[in-house]
Tab-separated table of C-alpha atoms in Angstrom:
chain	number	residue	atom	x	y	z
A	1	MET	CA	100.959	29.289	147.097
A	2	PRO	CA	97.137	29.256	147.802
A	3	LYS	CA	95.994	31.574	150.542
A	4	LEU	CA	94.712	31.877	153.421
A	5	LEU	CA	91.143	33.819	154.405
A	6	THR	CA	91.068	34.518	157.550
A	7	SER	CA	87.829	37.192	156.950
A	8	VAL	CA	85.842	37.681	153.697
A	9	SER	CA	83.699	40.456	153.283
A	10	ARG	CA	80.244	40.513	150.950
A	11	LYS	CA	81.610	41.441	147.914
A	12	THR	CA	84.895	39.640	147.937
A	13	LEU	CA	82.402	36.353	148.359
A	14	ILE	CA	80.253	37.890	146.281
A	15	SER	CA	82.731	37.959	143.820
A	16	VAL	CA	84.278	34.467	144.372
A	17	ILE	CA	80.651	33.377	143.604
A	18	GLY	CA	80.374	34.381	140.651
A	19	VAL	CA	83.541	33.457	139.055
A	20	VAL	CA	83.422	29.598	140.508
A	21	MET	CA	79.656	29.805	139.100
A	22	ILE	CA	81.173	30.685	136.169
A	23	ALA	CA	83.715	28.562	136.413
A	24	GLY	CA	81.908	26.017	137.094
A	25	THR	CA	79.302	25.885	134.404
A	26	THR	CA	81.870	26.573	131.802
A	27	THR	CA	82.461	22.550	131.237
A	28	VAL	CA	78.493	22.171	131.328
A	29	VAL	CA	77.897	25.260	128.840
A	30	ALA	CA	80.443	23.771	126.231
A	31	GLN	CA	78.660	20.195	126.650
A	32	THR	CA	74.637	22.011	126.373
A	33	VAL	CA	72.748	24.124	125.276
A	34	PRO	CA	73.152	27.828	125.639
A	35	LEU	CA	70.254	28.420	128.327
A	36	GLU	CA	68.510	31.707	128.425
A	37	PRO	CA	69.817	34.759	130.375
A	38	ILE	CA	68.983	35.354	134.026
A	39	GLN	CA	66.647	37.818	134.157
A	40	TRP	CA	67.638	39.720	137.668
A	41	ASP	CA	64.358	40.819	139.122
A	42	LYS	CA	63.968	41.443	142.755
A	43	ARG	CA	63.442	38.152	143.913
A	44	ARG	CA	66.338	36.912	142.235
A	45	LEU	CA	68.619	39.296	144.005
A	46	ASP	CA	67.584	38.315	147.170
A	47	GLN	CA	67.503	34.946	146.512
A	48	LEU	CA	71.048	35.698	145.464
A	49	ASP	CA	71.939	37.510	148.772
A	50	ARG	CA	70.166	34.962	151.399
A	51	ASN	CA	73.023	32.310	149.582
A	52	VAL	CA	75.521	34.571	149.814
A	53	ARG	CA	74.643	35.291	153.720
A	54	ARG	CA	74.558	31.045	154.530
A	55	LEU	CA	78.245	31.210	152.758
A	56	GLU	CA	79.077	33.765	154.182
A	57	ARG	CA	77.910	31.894	157.800
A	58	ALA	CA	79.979	28.902	156.649
A	59	VAL	CA	82.761	29.898	155.970
A	60	THR	CA	82.657	32.233	159.828
A	61	GLN	CA	81.774	28.491	161.498
A	62	ARG	CA	84.703	26.336	159.429
A	63	ASN	CA	87.441	29.550	160.076
A	64	ALA	CA	85.809	29.342	164.223
A	65	ALA	CA	86.612	25.427	164.139
A	66	GLY	CA	89.981	25.501	162.598
A	67	GLN	CA	88.835	24.262	158.899
A	68	PRO	CA	90.549	27.763	156.852
A	69	VAL	CA	88.723	27.856	153.320
A	70	LEU	CA	91.101	27.742	150.837
A	71	VAL	CA	89.965	29.988	147.761
A	72	GLU	CA	92.458	28.629	144.238
A	73	PRO	CA	91.946	30.977	141.227
A	74	ASP	CA	89.792	28.801	138.340
A	75	PRO	CA	92.952	28.470	135.324
A	76	GLU	CA	90.288	29.979	132.927
A	77	VAL	CA	89.790	32.774	134.621
A	78	ILE	CA	93.721	33.645	135.446
A	79	ALA	CA	93.908	32.921	131.242
A	80	LEU	CA	90.781	34.915	130.811
A	81	GLN	CA	92.152	38.024	132.851
A	82	GLY	CA	95.330	37.613	130.899
A	83	ARG	CA	94.031	38.039	127.409
A	84	VAL	CA	91.375	40.400	128.612
A	85	GLU	CA	94.784	42.698	130.113
A	86	LEU	CA	96.380	41.889	126.907
A	87	MET	CA	93.748	43.482	124.913
A	88	ASP	CA	93.576	46.455	127.459
A	89	ARG	CA	96.911	47.101	126.348
A	90	ARG	CA	96.542	46.696	122.678
A	91	LEU	CA	93.141	48.829	122.836
A	92	GLN	CA	95.363	51.781	124.707
A	93	ASP	CA	97.974	51.150	121.781
A	94	LEU	CA	95.237	50.957	119.215
A	95	GLU	CA	93.631	54.637	120.861
A	96	ALA	CA	97.112	55.638	120.863
A	97	THR	CA	98.108	55.378	117.060
A	98	VAL	CA	94.783	56.625	116.437
A	99	GLN	CA	95.432	60.214	118.293
A	100	ARG	CA	98.608	60.538	116.619
A	101	VAL	CA	96.885	59.690	113.349
A	102	ASN	CA	94.310	62.134	114.023
A	103	GLY	CA	97.598	64.643	114.997
A	104	ASP	CA	99.160	64.050	111.519
A	105	LEU	CA	95.867	64.426	109.535
A	106	GLU	CA	95.021	67.619	111.513
A	107	ARG	CA	98.882	68.736	110.498
A	108	LEU	CA	98.413	67.215	107.071
A	109	THR	CA	94.821	69.140	106.350
A	110	PHE	CA	96.381	72.312	107.802
A	111	ALA	CA	99.278	72.201	105.241
A	112	VAL	CA	96.724	71.015	102.560
A	113	ASP	CA	94.934	73.830	103.722
A	114	GLU	CA	98.075	76.206	102.828
A	115	GLY	CA	99.806	74.661	100.037
A	116	LYS	CA	95.852	75.025	98.521
A	117	ARG	CA	96.550	78.891	99.546
A	118	ASP	CA	99.939	79.211	98.183
A	119	ASN	CA	99.110	77.527	94.645
A	120	ALA	CA	96.193	80.087	94.438
A	121	ALA	CA	98.247	82.532	94.904
A	122	LEU	CA	100.602	81.718	92.809
A	123	SER	CA	98.128	80.833	90.016
A	124	THR	CA	97.371	84.498	90.003
A	125	ARG	CA	100.769	85.716	89.916
A	126	LEU	CA	101.572	83.760	87.147
A	127	ARG	CA	98.264	84.426	85.202
A	128	GLU	CA	99.034	88.532	86.157
A	129	SER	CA	102.683	87.806	84.725
A	130	GLU	CA	101.343	85.886	81.737
A	131	GLY	CA	99.158	88.790	81.299
A	132	ARG	CA	102.050	91.148	81.465
A	133	VAL	CA	104.828	88.993	79.178
A	134	ARG	CA	101.711	88.768	76.512
A	135	SER	CA	100.984	92.769	76.917
A	136	MET	CA	105.316	93.363	76.457
A	137	GLU	CA	105.165	90.962	73.716
A	138	GLN	CA	102.029	92.957	71.969
A	139	ALA	CA	104.063	96.238	72.743
A	140	ALA	CA	107.236	94.770	70.667
A	141	ALA	CA	105.465	93.900	68.301
A	142	ARG	CA	103.497	97.186	67.708
A	143	GLU	CA	106.443	98.735	68.315
A	144	ASN	CA	108.678	96.706	65.697
A	145	GLU	CA	105.656	97.315	63.010
A	146	LEU	CA	105.076	101.102	63.718
A	147	ASN	CA	109.081	101.784	63.095
A	148	SER	CA	109.700	99.348	59.986
A	149	PRO	CA	109.919	101.151	56.814
A	150	ILE	CA	106.796	101.806	55.124
A	151	SER	CA	105.295	99.411	52.376
A	152	SER	CA	105.271	101.375	48.971
A	153	THR	CA	103.256	98.063	47.665
A	154	SER	CA	99.529	98.320	47.777
A	155	PRO	CA	98.413	95.658	49.981
A	156	THR	CA	94.291	95.460	47.417
A	157	GLY	CA	96.402	96.650	44.116
A	158	ASP	CA	93.309	99.159	43.980
A	159	PRO	CA	94.054	103.001	44.565
A	160	ALA	CA	90.499	103.668	46.121
A	161	ARG	CA	90.346	100.700	47.863
A	162	ASP	CA	93.646	101.568	49.525
A	163	LEU	CA	92.360	105.075	50.673
A	164	SER	CA	89.157	103.316	51.755
A	165	ALA	CA	90.710	100.927	53.958
A	166	ALA	CA	93.477	103.875	55.477
A	167	VAL	CA	90.730	106.041	56.252
A	168	ARG	CA	88.820	103.282	58.213
A	169	LEU	CA	91.652	102.070	60.158
A	170	ALA	CA	92.636	105.380	61.025
A	171	ALA	CA	89.429	105.974	62.991
A	172	THR	CA	90.216	102.966	64.632
A	173	ASP	CA	93.940	103.358	65.044
A	174	PRO	CA	95.532	106.815	64.158
A	175	ALA	CA	99.098	104.909	64.216
A	176	LEU	CA	98.320	102.591	61.506
A	177	GLY	CA	95.832	104.488	59.790
A	178	ASP	CA	99.197	107.211	59.240
A	179	ARG	CA	101.100	104.548	58.089
A	180	ALA	CA	98.450	102.946	55.904
A	181	LEU	CA	97.859	106.681	54.462
A	182	GLN	CA	101.906	106.996	53.631
A	183	THR	CA	101.489	103.328	51.700
A	184	VAL	CA	99.064	104.943	49.693
A	185	THR	CA	100.658	107.942	48.933
A	186	LEU	CA	104.126	105.771	48.004
A	187	ALA	CA	101.881	103.509	45.873
A	188	TRP	CA	100.190	106.380	44.028
A	189	PRO	CA	101.821	109.264	43.883
A	190	ASP	CA	99.982	110.259	40.340
A	191	ALA	CA	96.745	108.967	41.406
A	192	PRO	CA	93.964	111.797	43.179
A	193	GLN	CA	93.803	109.614	46.064
A	194	ALA	CA	97.495	109.881	47.403
A	195	ARG	CA	96.699	113.843	47.584
A	196	GLU	CA	93.453	113.033	49.350
A	197	ALA	CA	95.687	110.572	51.591
A	198	PHE	CA	98.531	113.528	52.347
A	199	SER	CA	95.137	115.539	53.324
A	200	ARG	CA	94.392	113.124	56.007
A	201	LEU	CA	97.935	112.980	56.711
A	202	GLY	CA	97.943	116.665	58.070
A	203	ASP	CA	94.627	116.156	59.806
A	204	LEU	CA	96.894	113.347	61.779
A	205	ARG	CA	99.939	115.587	62.578
A	206	VAL	CA	97.383	118.120	63.622
A	207	SER	CA	95.757	115.628	66.100
A	208	ASP	CA	99.561	115.396	67.311
A	209	GLY	CA	100.164	118.883	67.845
A	210	ASP	CA	102.906	118.321	64.778
A	211	PHE	CA	101.978	121.550	62.712
A	212	ASP	CA	105.652	121.873	60.526
A	213	ASN	CA	104.639	118.154	59.086
A	214	ALA	CA	101.179	118.830	59.223
A	215	VAL	CA	101.802	121.987	56.466
A	216	ARG	CA	103.741	119.363	54.775
A	217	ALA	CA	101.366	117.055	54.216
A	218	TYR	CA	98.446	119.871	53.401
A	219	SER	CA	101.157	121.882	50.557
A	220	SER	CA	101.358	118.371	49.194
A	221	ALA	CA	97.808	117.154	49.126
A	222	LEU	CA	97.143	121.006	47.675
A	223	ARG	CA	100.078	121.251	44.999
A	224	GLY	CA	98.750	122.308	41.860
A	225	TRP	CA	95.656	123.886	43.466
A	226	PRO	CA	93.349	120.833	42.766
A	227	THR	CA	89.636	121.297	42.615
A	228	THR	CA	88.847	118.116	44.420
A	229	PRO	CA	85.694	118.394	46.873
A	230	TRP	CA	87.850	118.390	50.159
A	231	ALA	CA	90.544	121.048	49.026
A	232	PRO	CA	88.216	124.126	50.074
A	233	ALA	CA	88.349	122.512	53.253
A	234	THR	CA	92.181	121.189	53.083
A	235	THR	CA	93.313	124.423	51.855
A	236	LEU	CA	91.593	126.687	55.448
A	237	GLU	CA	93.173	123.449	57.354
A	238	LEU	CA	96.760	124.485	55.780
A	239	ALA	CA	96.107	128.223	56.976
A	240	ASN	CA	95.222	127.234	60.500
A	241	ALA	CA	98.585	124.948	60.580
A	242	LEU	CA	100.781	127.792	59.226
A	243	ASN	CA	99.381	130.271	61.646
A	244	SER	CA	100.397	127.611	64.763
A	245	ALA	CA	103.638	126.856	63.008
A	246	ASP	CA	104.378	131.071	63.465
A	247	ARG	CA	103.839	131.566	59.987
A	248	LYS	CA	101.083	134.244	60.148
A	249	THR	CA	102.328	135.429	56.532
A	250	ASP	CA	101.848	132.097	54.991
A	251	ALA	CA	98.686	131.481	57.308
A	252	CYS	CA	97.267	134.637	55.709
A	253	GLY	CA	98.282	134.312	52.115
A	254	ALA	CA	96.625	130.536	52.290
A	255	LEU	CA	93.358	131.737	52.922
A	256	THR	CA	93.388	134.544	50.043
A	257	GLU	CA	94.175	131.473	48.198
A	258	PHE	CA	91.000	130.168	48.812
A	259	THR	CA	88.913	133.314	48.435
A	260	ASN	CA	90.508	133.606	44.933
A	261	ARG	CA	90.261	129.734	44.003
A	262	TYR	CA	87.192	128.365	46.456
A	263	ALA	CA	85.056	130.406	47.705
A	264	ALA	CA	82.585	130.094	44.829
A	265	THR	CA	82.179	127.035	45.258
A	266	ALA	CA	82.602	126.593	48.788
A	267	SER	CA	79.981	125.958	51.336
A	268	ALA	CA	78.662	128.700	53.419
A	269	THR	CA	80.283	127.077	56.521
A	270	GLN	CA	83.816	127.177	55.062
A	271	ARG	CA	83.215	130.953	54.035
A	272	THR	CA	82.687	131.389	57.743
A	273	ARG	CA	85.181	129.862	58.903
A	274	ALA	CA	87.800	131.669	56.502
A	275	THR	CA	86.204	134.757	57.768
A	276	GLU	CA	86.622	134.081	60.986
A	277	LEU	CA	90.376	133.059	60.546
A	278	GLY	CA	91.235	136.091	58.494
A	279	THR	CA	89.617	138.278	61.410
A	280	ARG	CA	91.992	135.955	64.568
A	281	PHE	CA	95.057	136.396	62.391
A	282	ALA	CA	95.009	139.775	62.104
A	283	CYS	CA	95.065	139.509	57.938
A	284	ALA	CA	94.551	142.596	55.519
A	285	ALA	CA	91.276	142.470	53.860
A	286	PRO	CA	92.123	141.068	50.682
A	287	ARG	CA	91.623	143.774	47.681
A	288	ALA	CA	89.588	143.403	45.433
A	289	PRO	CA	90.775	142.476	41.560
A	290	ALA	CA	90.751	146.054	39.737
A	291	ALA	CA	87.705	146.790	37.228
A	292	ARG	CA	89.397	146.661	33.499
A	293	ALA	CA	88.667	149.539	31.589
A	294	PRO	CA	86.704	149.435	28.521
A	295	ALA	CA	87.616	148.718	25.300
A	296	ARG	CA	88.015	151.783	23.386
A	297	ARG	CA	86.242	152.028	19.688
A	298	PRO	CA	88.172	152.834	17.103
A	299	GLY	CA	87.759	156.061	14.512
């Protein structure tokens, strides 16, 4: 039901007039060309204030005369207010949804960052594991290769080429070079290259501190006391290995063989070393060969 107004404040009247003006012009605006927006300057505001005051006095006079003013809301305004309230609720719902989405996005971003860090850590561990596996596989393959039987088949078909390749390999990988030198001794047992291969095997055994096997390898190289260029140096290495194997007497005997067989053709450095070894081993000075008596003339 309409509400009877006994007193209307100025602000309420201004609002009512604005609503009435909007409601009253709704039909006109719909039927005519839209008007230019009103420029609310000081003059127009003063005029609006005077109109409101006159309307206020008129309402007061009617109320005093027993003719109350009845204000009925415009249905369009009510409908508009309902739509505004509905839009406001939807906007609030949308804001709440956006806030939830933002929260979900923040949690998702955090989860993605954690996932990236975890993936990076897992990738690092995977690469490290792959590296360890490759190292283990390489070590296992190398171990199998080093423990497999020594081949007696020439890889090149030529003893000189086999020895040259084995020497180069021994310089970079002594373990594989050792096997290659043994292959030379097995593939070419009667070739001069096999004797040199034994000499180089003795050097590798000395490097490993295996003096007993070094003596065996040097002895195989010097079997029959060859006159090859490497024989004097190998004889000195044999003497040194015998002394390191606690075989002093045999070491001195090897130095004697060097003096008798190779001193004449050995280098000055080798002769000097032979003297130093003899002194260090406390070997007896070699006896000079006895002078042969001159032949007596018959008669």
